[in-house]
């Protein structure tokens, strides 16, 4: 995923920027670049591939006297990974680095083309710097031109812009993607980064910019165009910085789901259409059925997607646990598209299932987070989830990105097969586009789960119940809780209670009921009433108040069940984590578990 760094001060700018980019390397990237300025002298360096290539290109200028510079690592979204598409992008006299996506870049670009602007890249970023110059050429006021530019952009964008029209300054703005500005340890020194790791050791005080906040900095002054900011103390340890100030990697990963899902959708959802550059639409030729194999959390994401493939793409879909699939002597026919879903791409059972399908001549596709993993090397097609490295053993952002990829895929298939009306397809895409916002952790909600967690540290078990896609979500909620709290938890379809599990109901059985407004609310309600009548302790998660709840976590009133799904997902993740913390467990490395299961 993309990374941003910026520096203004008296030290070796090139070295600081390269070291900063190195700290962001773990996020993944396919090209990198720098723009270095000294007054009106500007030098730009770009390289494809690893940072070493950029370092090589800049090695002769390592003892330079550039007063400021901006740097970027790019993960290709709009346009292929090429040097031309690498950042910084330039106009006639200005340079920009950008994280995020400009949703209205096409309209802006068309209008600028008519006014004579020439573009050399395929990126959405290049339009920002041209728009800035277009406005500045008219008003000759770079600060106002920057503000006017920002006001015309839609989407997610964190940017640093430098311009010969106002040399020795860095303009910055944050919206959606993260951006931090820090006061350096030396006098007249300022630094920027898209996460705090590059700043550790170089600065102590920083502003974690809020959405909609920007400004301009020179050696003499930092001006923020808003009152909405506070100075924070940066962490001193890199390990802590890697957690972005969170207590655990799991917490950090829950909190970054909004951002990684945005990354995951970049270039795939645009202009109200779904596109996957990495697969060909002929993938569905001759296909009548989808079979998905996976394990654990990835299996739950796959289960949820089976509802979507049948409902939206109108393709028969069934999902199997990979370890079961391998030994059942499955009937494999080549009208089946065989999909495996895996965070690591290394899980032994899933990998073997994939090999079996491939050997039987089926078309194969892997939905995976790790490029160049074993599964991506075996499968005919790969879709990367772009979640970034997941360190917590309990998967969180892997699940949300997998589910989003599979939802997008079901809509892409619906488009190919014309299985949905235009209006319905648009409605789905509209809802999908809102997922990143829905995943942003609401502080009040987090606090509520923290307070509630103290009541759920004992008991003889937990039932997580839901219907439709909320059934796999219930399974995932139960898995999260048992993995890190070591409490017994099971997920059930809520309609199944009366067929056996309800025999366990008593006050020491905790029911976590997923009660979305937009999917079978009345049906789930009856199932929860049955449990309540048998004295089970009920914690309901719903936008609608439910009078029989012992505890109630109110979610927002949303107009699509999948948006409720993602909001409830965050609640379940936070609740498990808070219970685990209270129990004093190792949240990130739970007992008996490994991050990647490469044995059967
Ligand atoms: O890397 P994979 O997605 O193939 O891993 C599959 C499971 O081992 C994994 O999802 C596991 O269940 C997680 N620890 C759950 O949090």
PDB file of C-alpha atoms in Angstrom, residues 47 220 330 555:
ATOM      1  CA  UNK A  47      12.336   3.789  -9.688  1.00  0.00           C
ATOM      2  CA  UNK A 220       9.768  29.536  10.072  1.00  0.00           C
ATOM      3  CA  UNK A 330     -14.863 -34.875  -4.297  1.00  0.00           C
ATOM      4  CA  UNK A 555     -25.476  -0.002  15.882  1.00  0.00           C
TER       5      UNK A 555
END
